[in-house]
Amino acid sequence: MEISKFVAPEIIFGRGSLSQIGESVVRLGVSKVFMVSDEDVIRAGWVDQSVDYLRAAGLETVIFSSLTTNPKDHEVTEGAAKYLASGCDGIVSVGGGSPTDVAKAIAIIASNGGRLQDYEGVNKISAPLPPMVIVPSTAGAGSEVSQFAIIVDTDRKLKMSIISRSLIPDIAIVDPELLKTKDAKLAAATGVDALTHGIESYVSLAATPLTDIHALKAIQLISQNLRRAVAERSDMDANTNMAMASLTAGLAFSNAILGAAHAMTHQVDGLLDQHHGETNASILPHVMRFNLMACPERFRDIALAMGEDVAGLDLMAAAERAIHAVKALIADIGLAKGLSELGLREEFIPLLSENATKDACLLTNPRSATREQIEEIYRNAM
């Protein structure tokens, strides 16, 4: 009998659910909160609102926001030092994937010590982490439910993947209202990130019936709602559906892991400091093309989830419709760019490809990929 495991935090979902942050933190036994966010989220007012709810629950808050779009190892070091000096005993993140990854990484260093590089890879965290509550402000990263933290190693100029059950937050509060303050470009980029999570987890070698349910639902919701969410940022039905899509895709990839697209985008993002969703938009269709022969039945399922008509088509032709649907969606939301337009130069491809072969996400790609094959995918995506 095959044995599989599915891990998830407590999830509170719905418009206005940010109001639950105070009682959620109190339930975890926290007395002083270390809040990680970024300047955009602070300007949008979500941090002040969160602090008010925490104060009403009798909690003092220390805010840390010294981080960038692709968070760096030295930012985590600074945050961990501030956490240890603050007297806080719990961590809250209010923001997108970047603040959430930093919050998780701070928790690692604060409780386990050492350097962040010591924990790169799978299951290298030994000591328990402080209680964590995550409130996402974007619909894409899925970090609020995942066992991943992704941080740039500034010396090697690549993104480190840290994967551990310990990184699953205690509580995820997903309030679609927070999506209203994102601009259209960010909505598009984060939406493609969620789509990539759904697709890669569905074709992953570690996929299970439980992850399949979440992956396909995420793909369906994104294909039906991302265009609307980008076109009209105040469309709360679309925003709510995208919040749910990001959440379900996060549950899928946290448990099924990812694939070659993420193994490759991690390297580009670490080098160019490019938004992860935009890099995914450039690379995903080419990785799908590479993987197609390994699992055409799965790609046919993806095509159907995206609303493609595959009646009368043979298996490979039906599977091809998944690539067509993804490319059309990416074009419609304005992200159809090659890697060269994002600033990647040909000379970097050999090093990026070598690093991609060492990324943990490549282990679950449905088709084995050599360094030379990864180089070819990069070149096709230029």
Coordinates of N, CA and C in Angstrom, one line a residue, residues 92-309:
V92 N 4.4 37.1 13.2 CA 3.3 37.3 12.3 C 3.9 37.9 11.1
S93 N 3.4 37.4 9.9 CA 3.8 38.1 8.6 C 2.5 38.6 8.0
V94 N 2.5 39.9 7.6 CA 1.4 40.5 6.8 C 2.1 41.0 5.5
G95 N 1.8 40.3 4.4 CA 2.4 40.7 3.2 C 2.4 39.5 2.2
G96 N 3.1 39.7 1.1 CA 3.2 38.7 0.1 C 4.2 37.6 0.4
G97 N 4.7 36.9 -0.6 CA 5.6 35.8 -0.4 C 7.0 36.3 0.3
S98 N 7.4 37.5 0.0 CA 8.7 37.9 0.5 C 8.7 38.1 2.0
P99 N 7.7 38.9 2.6 CA 7.7 38.9 4.0 C 7.5 37.6 4.7
T100 N 6.7 36.7 4.1 CA 6.4 35.4 4.6 C 7.7 34.6 4.7
D101 N 8.4 34.5 3.6 CA 9.7 33.8 3.5 C 10.7 34.3 4.6
V102 N 10.7 35.6 4.7 CA 11.6 36.2 5.7 C 11.2 35.9 7.1
A103 N 9.9 35.9 7.3 CA 9.4 35.5 8.7 C 9.8 34.1 9.0
K104 N 9.6 33.2 8.1 CA 10.0 31.8 8.3 C 11.5 31.7 8.5
A105 N 12.3 32.4 7.7 CA 13.7 32.3 7.9 C 14.2 32.9 9.2
I106 N 13.6 34.0 9.6 CA 13.9 34.5 10.9 C 13.6 33.5 12.0
A107 N 12.5 32.9 11.9 CA 12.1 31.9 12.9 C 13.2 30.7 13.0
I108 N 13.7 30.3 11.8 CA 14.7 29.3 11.8 C 16.0 29.7 12.5
I109 N 16.5 30.9 12.2 CA 17.8 31.3 12.8 C 17.6 31.7 14.3
A110 N 16.4 32.3 14.6 CA 16.2 32.6 16.0 C 16.1 31.4 16.9
S111 N 15.7 30.3 16.4 CA 15.5 29.1 17.3 C 16.6 28.0 17.1
N112 N 17.2 28.0 15.9 CA 18.2 27.0 15.6 C 19.6 27.5 15.5
G113 N 19.8 28.8 15.3 CA 21.1 29.4 15.3 C 21.8 29.1 13.9
G114 N 23.1 29.4 13.9 CA 23.9 29.2 12.7 C 23.6 30.1 11.5
R115 N 23.9 29.7 10.3 CA 23.7 30.5 9.1 C 22.5 29.8 8.3
L116 N 21.8 30.7 7.6 CA 20.7 30.2 6.8 C 21.1 29.1 5.9
Q117 N 22.3 29.2 5.3 CA 22.8 28.2 4.4 C 22.8 26.8 5.0
D118 N 22.9 26.7 6.3 CA 23.0 25.4 7.0 C 21.7 24.6 6.8
Y119 N 20.6 25.3 6.4 CA 19.3 24.7 6.4 C 18.8 24.5 4.9
E120 N 19.6 24.9 4.0 CA 19.2 24.7 2.6 C 19.0 23.2 2.3
G121 N 17.9 23.0 1.5 CA 17.6 21.6 1.2 C 16.4 21.1 2.0
V122 N 16.3 19.8 2.3 CA 15.1 19.2 2.8 C 15.3 18.7 4.3
N123 N 14.5 19.1 5.2 CA 14.4 18.6 6.5 C 15.7 18.7 7.3
K124 N 16.2 19.9 7.4 CA 17.5 20.2 8.1 C 17.3 21.0 9.4
I125 N 16.0 21.3 9.7 CA 15.7 22.1 10.9 C 15.4 21.1 12.0
S126 N 16.0 21.3 13.2 CA 15.9 20.3 14.3 C 15.1 20.9 15.5
A127 N 15.3 22.2 15.9 CA 14.7 22.7 17.0 C 13.3 23.3 16.6
P128 N 12.3 23.3 17.5 CA 11.0 23.9 17.2 C 11.1 25.4 16.9
L129 N 10.2 25.9 16.0 CA 10.2 27.3 15.7 C 9.2 28.0 16.6
P130 N 9.3 29.4 16.7 CA 8.3 30.1 17.4 C 6.9 30.0 16.7
P131 N 5.8 30.3 17.4 CA 4.5 30.2 16.8 C 4.5 31.2 15.6
M132 N 3.8 30.9 14.5 CA 3.7 31.7 13.4 C 2.3 31.8 12.9
V133 N 1.9 33.1 12.6 CA 0.6 33.3 11.9 C 0.9 34.1 10.7
I134 N 0.4 33.7 9.5 CA 0.7 34.3 8.2 C -0.6 34.9 7.6
V135 N -0.5 36.2 7.2 CA -1.6 36.8 6.5 C -1.1 37.3 5.1
P136 N -1.5 36.6 4.1 CA -1.0 37.0 2.7 C -1.7 38.2 2.2
S137 N -1.0 39.1 1.5 CA -1.6 40.2 0.8 C -1.6 40.1 -0.7
T138 N -1.1 39.0 -1.2 CA -1.1 38.7 -2.6 C -1.7 37.4 -2.9
A139 N -2.1 37.1 -4.1 CA -2.6 35.8 -4.5 C -1.6 35.2 -5.4
G140 N -0.7 34.4 -4.9 CA 0.3 33.8 -5.7 C 1.3 32.9 -5.0
A141 N 1.9 33.4 -4.0 CA 3.0 32.7 -3.4 C 2.6 31.4 -2.7
G142 N 1.4 31.5 -2.0 CA 1.0 30.3 -1.3 C 1.8 30.0 0.0
S143 N 2.7 30.9 0.3 CA 3.6 30.6 1.4 C 2.9 30.4 2.8
E144 N 1.7 31.0 2.8 CA 0.9 30.9 4.1 C 0.6 29.5 4.5
V145 N 0.7 28.5 3.6 CA 0.3 27.1 3.9 C 1.5 26.2 3.5
S146 N 2.6 26.7 3.1 CA 3.6 25.8 2.6 C 4.8 25.5 3.5
Q147 N 5.5 24.5 3.2 CA 6.7 24.1 4.0 C 8.0 24.6 3.3
F148 N 7.8 25.7 2.6 CA 9.0 26.2 1.8 C 9.3 27.6 2.4
A149 N 10.6 27.9 2.3 CA 11.1 29.3 2.5 C 12.2 29.5 1.4
I150 N 12.1 30.6 0.6 CA 13.0 30.8 -0.5 C 13.7 32.1 -0.2
I151 N 15.0 32.1 -0.1 CA 15.8 33.2 0.2 C 17.1 33.3 -0.7
V152 N 17.4 34.5 -1.1 CA 18.6 34.6 -2.0 C 19.9 34.5 -1.2
D153 N 20.8 33.7 -1.7 CA 22.2 33.6 -1.2 C 23.0 34.7 -2.0
T154 N 23.3 35.8 -1.3 CA 23.9 36.9 -2.1 C 25.3 36.6 -2.6
D155 N 26.0 35.7 -2.0 CA 27.4 35.3 -2.4 C 27.3 34.5 -3.7
R156 N 26.4 33.5 -3.7 CA 26.2 32.6 -4.9 C 25.3 33.1 -5.9
K157 N 24.5 34.2 -5.5 CA 23.5 34.8 -6.5 C 22.5 33.8 -7.0
L158 N 21.9 33.1 -6.0 CA 20.9 32.1 -6.3 C 19.9 32.1 -5.2
K159 N 18.7 31.5 -5.5 CA 17.7 31.4 -4.4 C 17.9 30.0 -3.8
M160 N 18.0 30.0 -2.4 CA 18.0 28.8 -1.7 C 16.6 28.3 -1.4
S161 N 16.4 27.0 -1.6 CA 15.1 26.4 -1.2 C 15.3 25.7 0.1
I162 N 14.6 26.1 1.1 CA 14.6 25.5 2.4 C 13.2 24.9 2.6
I163 N 13.2 23.5 2.8 CA 11.9 22.8 2.8 C 11.9 22.0 4.1
S164 N 10.9 22.2 4.9 CA 10.7 21.5 6.1 C 9.3 21.6 6.6
R165 N 8.8 20.5 7.2 CA 7.5 20.5 7.9 C 7.5 21.6 9.0
S166 N 8.6 21.9 9.5 CA 8.7 22.9 10.6 C 8.2 24.3 10.1
L167 N 8.3 24.5 8.8 CA 8.0 25.8 8.2 C 6.5 26.0 7.9
I168 N 5.7 25.0 8.2 CA 4.2 25.1 8.0 C 3.8 26.1 9.2
P169 N 3.2 27.2 8.8 CA 2.7 28.1 9.9 C 1.6 27.4 10.8
D170 N 1.5 28.0 11.9 CA 0.4 27.5 12.8 C -1.0 27.9 12.3
I171 N -1.1 29.1 11.9 CA -2.4 29.6 11.4 C -2.2 30.5 10.1
A172 N -3.0 30.3 9.1 CA -3.0 31.1 7.9 C -4.3 31.8 7.9
I173 N -4.3 33.2 7.8 CA -5.5 34.0 7.7 C -5.5 34.6 6.3
V174 N -6.4 34.2 5.5 CA -6.5 34.6 4.1 C -7.7 35.5 3.9
D175 N -7.5 36.8 3.8 CA -8.5 37.8 3.7 C -8.4 38.4 2.3
P176 N -9.3 38.1 1.4 CA -9.3 38.6 0.0 C -9.3 40.2 -0.1
E177 N -9.8 40.8 1.0 CA -9.8 42.3 1.0 C -8.4 42.9 0.8
L178 N -7.4 42.1 1.3 CA -6.0 42.7 1.2 C -5.5 42.7 -0.2
L179 N -6.2 42.0 -1.2 CA -5.7 42.0 -2.6 C -6.1 43.3 -3.3
K180 N -7.0 44.1 -2.7 CA -7.5 45.3 -3.4 C -6.4 46.3 -3.6
T181 N -5.4 46.3 -2.8 CA -4.3 47.4 -2.9 C -3.2 47.0 -3.8
K182 N -3.2 45.8 -4.4 CA -2.2 45.4 -5.4 C -2.5 46.1 -6.7
D183 N -1.4 46.4 -7.5 CA -1.7 47.0 -8.8 C -1.8 45.8 -9.8
A184 N -2.2 46.1 -11.0 CA -2.5 45.1 -12.0 C -1.3 44.3 -12.4
K185 N -0.1 44.9 -12.5 CA 1.1 44.2 -12.8 C 1.4 43.1 -11.7
L186 N 1.3 43.5 -10.5 CA 1.6 42.6 -9.4 C 0.5 41.5 -9.4
A187 N -0.7 41.8 -9.6 CA -1.8 40.8 -9.7 C -1.5 39.8 -10.8
A188 N -1.0 40.2 -11.9 CA -0.7 39.3 -13.0 C 0.5 38.4 -12.6
A189 N 1.6 39.0 -12.1 CA 2.8 38.2 -11.8 C 2.5 37.2 -10.7
T190 N 1.8 37.6 -9.7 CA 1.5 36.6 -8.6 C 0.6 35.6 -9.1
G191 N -0.4 35.9 -9.9 CA -1.3 34.9 -10.5 C -0.6 33.9 -11.3
V192 N 0.4 34.3 -12.1 CA 1.2 33.3 -12.9 C 2.0 32.4 -11.9
D193 N 2.5 33.0 -10.8 CA 3.2 32.1 -9.8 C 2.3 31.0 -9.3
A194 N 1.0 31.4 -8.9 CA 0.1 30.4 -8.4 C -0.2 29.4 -9.5
L195 N -0.4 29.8 -10.8 CA -0.6 28.9 -11.9 C 0.5 27.9 -12.0
T196 N 1.7 28.4 -11.9 CA 2.9 27.5 -12.0 C 2.9 26.5 -10.9
H197 N 2.5 27.0 -9.7 CA 2.4 26.0 -8.5 C 1.4 24.9 -8.8
G198 N 0.3 25.3 -9.4 CA -0.8 24.3 -9.6 C -0.3 23.3 -10.7
I199 N 0.3 23.8 -11.8 CA 0.7 22.9 -12.9 C 1.8 22.0 -12.4
E200 N 2.9 22.6 -11.8 CA 4.0 21.8 -11.5 C 3.7 20.8 -10.4
S201 N 2.8 21.1 -9.5 CA 2.4 20.1 -8.4 C 1.6 19.0 -9.0
Y202 N 0.8 19.3 -10.0 CA -0.1 18.3 -10.7 C 0.8 17.3 -11.4
V203 N 1.8 17.7 -12.1 CA 2.7 16.8 -12.9 C 3.8 16.3 -12.0
S204 N 4.0 16.7 -10.8 CA 5.1 16.3 -9.9 C 5.1 14.7 -9.7
L205 N 6.3 14.2 -9.6 CA 6.5 12.8 -9.2 C 5.9 12.5 -7.9
A206 N 5.8 13.5 -7.0 CA 5.3 13.3 -5.6 C 3.8 13.6 -5.5
A207 N 3.1 13.8 -6.6 CA 1.7 14.1 -6.6 C 0.9 13.0 -6.0
T208 N -0.2 13.3 -5.3 CA -1.0 12.3 -4.7 C -2.5 12.7 -5.0
P209 N -3.4 11.8 -4.7 CA -4.8 12.2 -5.0 C -5.2 13.4 -4.2
L210 N -4.7 13.6 -3.0 CA -5.0 14.8 -2.2 C -4.4 16.1 -2.8
T211 N -3.2 16.0 -3.3 CA -2.6 17.2 -4.0 C -3.3 17.5 -5.3
D212 N -3.7 16.4 -6.0 CA -4.3 16.6 -7.3 C -5.6 17.4 -7.2
I213 N -6.4 17.1 -6.2 CA -7.6 17.9 -6.0 C -7.4 19.4 -5.9
H214 N -6.4 19.7 -5.1 CA -6.1 21.2 -4.9 C -5.4 21.8 -6.1
A215 N -4.5 21.0 -6.8 CA -3.8 21.6 -8.0 C -4.8 21.9 -9.1
L216 N -5.7 20.9 -9.4 CA -6.6 21.1 -10.5 C -7.6 22.3 -10.2
K217 N -8.0 22.3 -8.9 CA -9.0 23.4 -8.6 C -8.3 24.8 -8.7
A218 N -7.0 24.9 -8.3 CA -6.3 26.1 -8.5 C -6.2 26.5 -10.0
I219 N -5.8 25.6 -10.8 CA -5.6 25.8 -12.2 C -7.0 26.3 -12.8
Q220 N -8.1 25.7 -12.4 CA -9.4 26.1 -12.9 C -9.7 27.5 -12.5
L221 N -9.5 27.8 -11.2 CA -9.9 29.1 -10.7 C -9.0 30.2 -11.3
I222 N -7.8 29.9 -11.5 CA -6.9 31.0 -12.1 C -7.3 31.2 -13.6
S223 N -7.6 30.1 -14.3 CA -7.9 30.3 -15.7 C -9.2 31.1 -15.9
Q224 N -10.1 31.0 -14.9 CA -11.4 31.6 -15.0 C -11.4 33.1 -14.4
N225 N -10.4 33.4 -13.5 CA -10.5 34.6 -12.8 C -9.3 35.6 -12.9
L226 N -8.1 35.1 -13.4 CA -7.0 36.0 -13.4 C -7.1 37.2 -14.4
R227 N -7.7 36.9 -15.5 CA -7.9 38.0 -16.5 C -8.7 39.1 -15.9
R228 N -9.8 38.7 -15.2 CA -10.7 39.7 -14.6 C -10.0 40.4 -13.4
A229 N -9.2 39.7 -12.6 CA -8.6 40.3 -11.5 C -7.5 41.3 -12.0
V230 N -6.9 41.1 -13.1 CA -5.9 42.0 -13.6 C -6.6 43.2 -14.2
A231 N -7.7 43.0 -15.0 CA -8.4 44.0 -15.7 C -9.1 45.0 -14.7
E232 N -9.7 44.5 -13.6 CA -10.4 45.3 -12.7 C -10.0 44.9 -11.3
R233 N -9.2 45.7 -10.7 CA -8.6 45.4 -9.4 C -9.6 45.5 -8.3
S234 N -10.8 46.1 -8.5 CA -11.8 46.2 -7.4 C -12.8 45.0 -7.5
D235 N -12.6 44.1 -8.5 CA -13.6 43.0 -8.7 C -13.4 42.0 -7.5
M236 N -14.2 42.1 -6.5 CA -13.9 41.3 -5.3 C -14.3 39.8 -5.5
D237 N -15.2 39.5 -6.4 CA -15.4 38.1 -6.8 C -14.1 37.5 -7.3
A238 N -13.5 38.2 -8.3 CA -12.3 37.7 -8.9 C -11.2 37.6 -7.9
N239 N -11.1 38.6 -7.0 CA -10.0 38.6 -6.0 C -10.2 37.5 -5.0
T240 N -11.4 37.2 -4.6 CA -11.7 36.1 -3.7 C -11.4 34.8 -4.3
N241 N -11.7 34.6 -5.6 CA -11.4 33.4 -6.3 C -9.9 33.2 -6.5
M242 N -9.2 34.3 -6.7 CA -7.7 34.2 -6.8 C -7.1 33.9 -5.5
A243 N -7.6 34.5 -4.4 CA -7.1 34.2 -3.1 C -7.3 32.7 -2.8
M244 N -8.4 32.1 -3.2 CA -8.6 30.7 -3.0 C -7.7 29.9 -3.9
A245 N -7.5 30.3 -5.1 CA -6.6 29.6 -6.0 C -5.2 29.6 -5.5
S246 N -4.7 30.7 -5.0 CA -3.4 30.8 -4.4 C -3.3 29.8 -3.2
L247 N -4.3 29.8 -2.4 CA -4.3 28.9 -1.2 C -4.3 27.5 -1.6
T248 N -5.1 27.1 -2.6 CA -5.2 25.7 -2.9 C -3.9 25.2 -3.7
A249 N -3.4 26.1 -4.5 CA -2.1 25.8 -5.2 C -1.0 25.7 -4.2
G250 N -1.0 26.5 -3.1 CA -0.1 26.4 -2.0 C -0.1 25.0 -1.3
L251 N -1.3 24.6 -1.0 CA -1.5 23.3 -0.4 C -1.0 22.2 -1.3
A252 N -1.2 22.3 -2.6 CA -0.8 21.3 -3.6 C 0.8 21.3 -3.6
F253 N 1.4 22.4 -3.9 CA 2.9 22.3 -4.1 C 3.6 22.1 -2.7
S254 N 3.0 22.5 -1.6 CA 3.7 22.2 -0.4 C 3.9 20.8 -0.1
N255 N 2.9 20.0 -0.6 CA 2.9 18.5 -0.4 C 3.4 17.7 -1.6
A256 N 3.3 18.2 -2.8 CA 3.8 17.5 -4.0 C 5.1 18.0 -4.5
I257 N 5.5 19.2 -3.9 CA 6.8 19.9 -4.3 C 6.5 20.4 -5.8
L258 N 7.6 20.8 -6.4 CA 7.4 21.5 -7.7 C 8.2 20.8 -8.8
G259 N 8.9 21.6 -9.7 CA 9.5 21.0 -10.8 C 10.6 21.9 -11.4
A260 N 10.9 21.6 -12.7 CA 12.0 22.3 -13.4 C 11.8 23.8 -13.5
A261 N 10.5 24.2 -13.7 CA 10.3 25.7 -13.8 C 10.8 26.4 -12.6
H262 N 10.5 25.9 -11.4 CA 10.9 26.6 -10.2 C 12.4 26.4 -10.0
A263 N 12.9 25.3 -10.3 CA 14.4 25.1 -10.2 C 15.1 26.1 -11.1
M264 N 14.6 26.4 -12.2 CA 15.2 27.4 -13.1 C 14.9 28.8 -12.7
T265 N 13.7 29.1 -12.3 CA 13.4 30.5 -12.0 C 14.1 31.0 -10.7
H266 N 14.4 30.0 -9.8 CA 15.1 30.4 -8.6 C 16.5 31.0 -9.0
Q267 N 17.1 30.4 -10.0 CA 18.4 30.9 -10.4 C 18.4 32.2 -11.0
V268 N 17.4 32.4 -11.9 CA 17.3 33.7 -12.6 C 16.9 34.8 -11.6
D269 N 16.0 34.6 -10.7 CA 15.6 35.6 -9.7 C 16.8 36.0 -8.8
G270 N 17.6 35.0 -8.4 CA 18.7 35.2 -7.6 C 19.8 36.1 -8.2
L271 N 19.9 35.9 -9.5 CA 20.9 36.7 -10.3 C 20.4 38.1 -10.7
L272 N 19.2 38.2 -11.1 CA 18.7 39.4 -11.7 C 17.8 40.2 -10.7
D273 N 17.4 39.6 -9.6 CA 16.5 40.3 -8.7 C 15.2 40.6 -9.4
Q274 N 14.7 39.7 -10.2 CA 13.5 39.8 -11.0 C 12.3 39.3 -10.2
H275 N 11.1 39.8 -10.5 CA 9.9 39.3 -9.8 C 9.7 37.9 -10.3
H276 N 9.5 37.0 -9.3 CA 9.4 35.6 -9.5 C 8.3 35.2 -10.5
G277 N 7.1 35.9 -10.4 CA 6.0 35.6 -11.3 C 6.3 35.9 -12.7
E278 N 7.0 37.0 -13.0 CA 7.4 37.3 -14.4 C 8.4 36.3 -14.9
T279 N 9.3 35.8 -14.1 CA 10.3 34.8 -14.6 C 9.5 33.5 -14.9
N280 N 8.6 33.2 -14.0 CA 7.8 32.0 -14.3 C 7.0 32.1 -15.6
A281 N 6.5 33.3 -15.9 CA 5.8 33.5 -17.2 C 6.6 33.2 -18.4
S282 N 7.9 33.6 -18.3 CA 8.9 33.4 -19.4 C 9.2 31.9 -19.6
I283 N 9.4 31.2 -18.4 CA 9.9 29.8 -18.5 C 8.9 28.7 -18.5
L284 N 7.7 28.9 -17.9 CA 6.7 27.8 -17.7 C 6.3 27.2 -19.0
P285 N 6.0 27.9 -20.1 CA 5.5 27.2 -21.3 C 6.6 26.3 -21.9
H286 N 7.9 26.7 -21.7 CA 9.0 25.9 -22.3 C 9.3 24.7 -21.4
V287 N 9.1 24.8 -20.1 CA 9.2 23.6 -19.3 C 8.1 22.6 -19.5
M288 N 6.9 23.2 -19.7 CA 5.7 22.3 -20.1 C 6.0 21.5 -21.4
R289 N 6.5 22.2 -22.4 CA 6.9 21.6 -23.6 C 7.9 20.4 -23.4
F290 N 8.9 20.7 -22.6 CA 9.9 19.7 -22.3 C 9.3 18.5 -21.5
N291 N 8.3 18.7 -20.6 CA 7.8 17.6 -19.8 C 6.6 16.9 -20.5
L292 N 6.1 17.4 -21.6 CA 4.9 16.9 -22.2 C 4.9 15.4 -22.4
M293 N 6.0 14.9 -23.0 CA 6.1 13.5 -23.3 C 6.1 12.6 -22.1
A294 N 6.4 13.1 -20.9 CA 6.5 12.3 -19.7 C 5.2 12.0 -19.1
C295 N 4.2 12.9 -19.3 CA 2.9 12.7 -18.7 C 1.8 13.4 -19.5
P296 N 1.6 13.0 -20.7 CA 0.6 13.7 -21.5 C -0.8 13.6 -21.0
E297 N -1.2 12.5 -20.2 CA -2.5 12.4 -19.6 C -2.7 13.6 -18.6
R298 N -1.7 13.9 -17.9 CA -1.8 14.9 -16.9 C -1.9 16.3 -17.6
F299 N -1.2 16.5 -18.7 CA -1.4 17.8 -19.4 C -2.7 17.9 -20.1
R300 N -3.3 16.8 -20.5 CA -4.7 16.8 -21.0 C -5.6 17.3 -19.9
D301 N -5.4 16.7 -18.7 CA -6.3 17.2 -17.6 C -6.1 18.7 -17.3
I302 N -4.9 19.2 -17.4 CA -4.7 20.6 -17.2 C -5.4 21.4 -18.3
A303 N -5.4 20.9 -19.5 CA -6.1 21.6 -20.6 C -7.6 21.7 -20.3
L304 N -8.1 20.6 -19.8 CA -9.6 20.5 -19.5 C -9.9 21.5 -18.3
A305 N -9.0 21.5 -17.3 CA -9.2 22.4 -16.2 C -9.2 23.9 -16.6
M306 N -8.5 24.2 -17.7 CA -8.4 25.6 -18.2 C -9.4 25.9 -19.2
G307 N -10.4 24.9 -19.4 CA -11.5 25.2 -20.3 C -11.3 24.9 -21.8
E308 N -10.2 24.2 -22.1 CA -10.0 23.9 -23.5 C -10.9 22.7 -24.0
D309 N -11.3 22.8 -25.2 CA -12.1 21.8 -25.9 C -11.2 20.8 -26.5

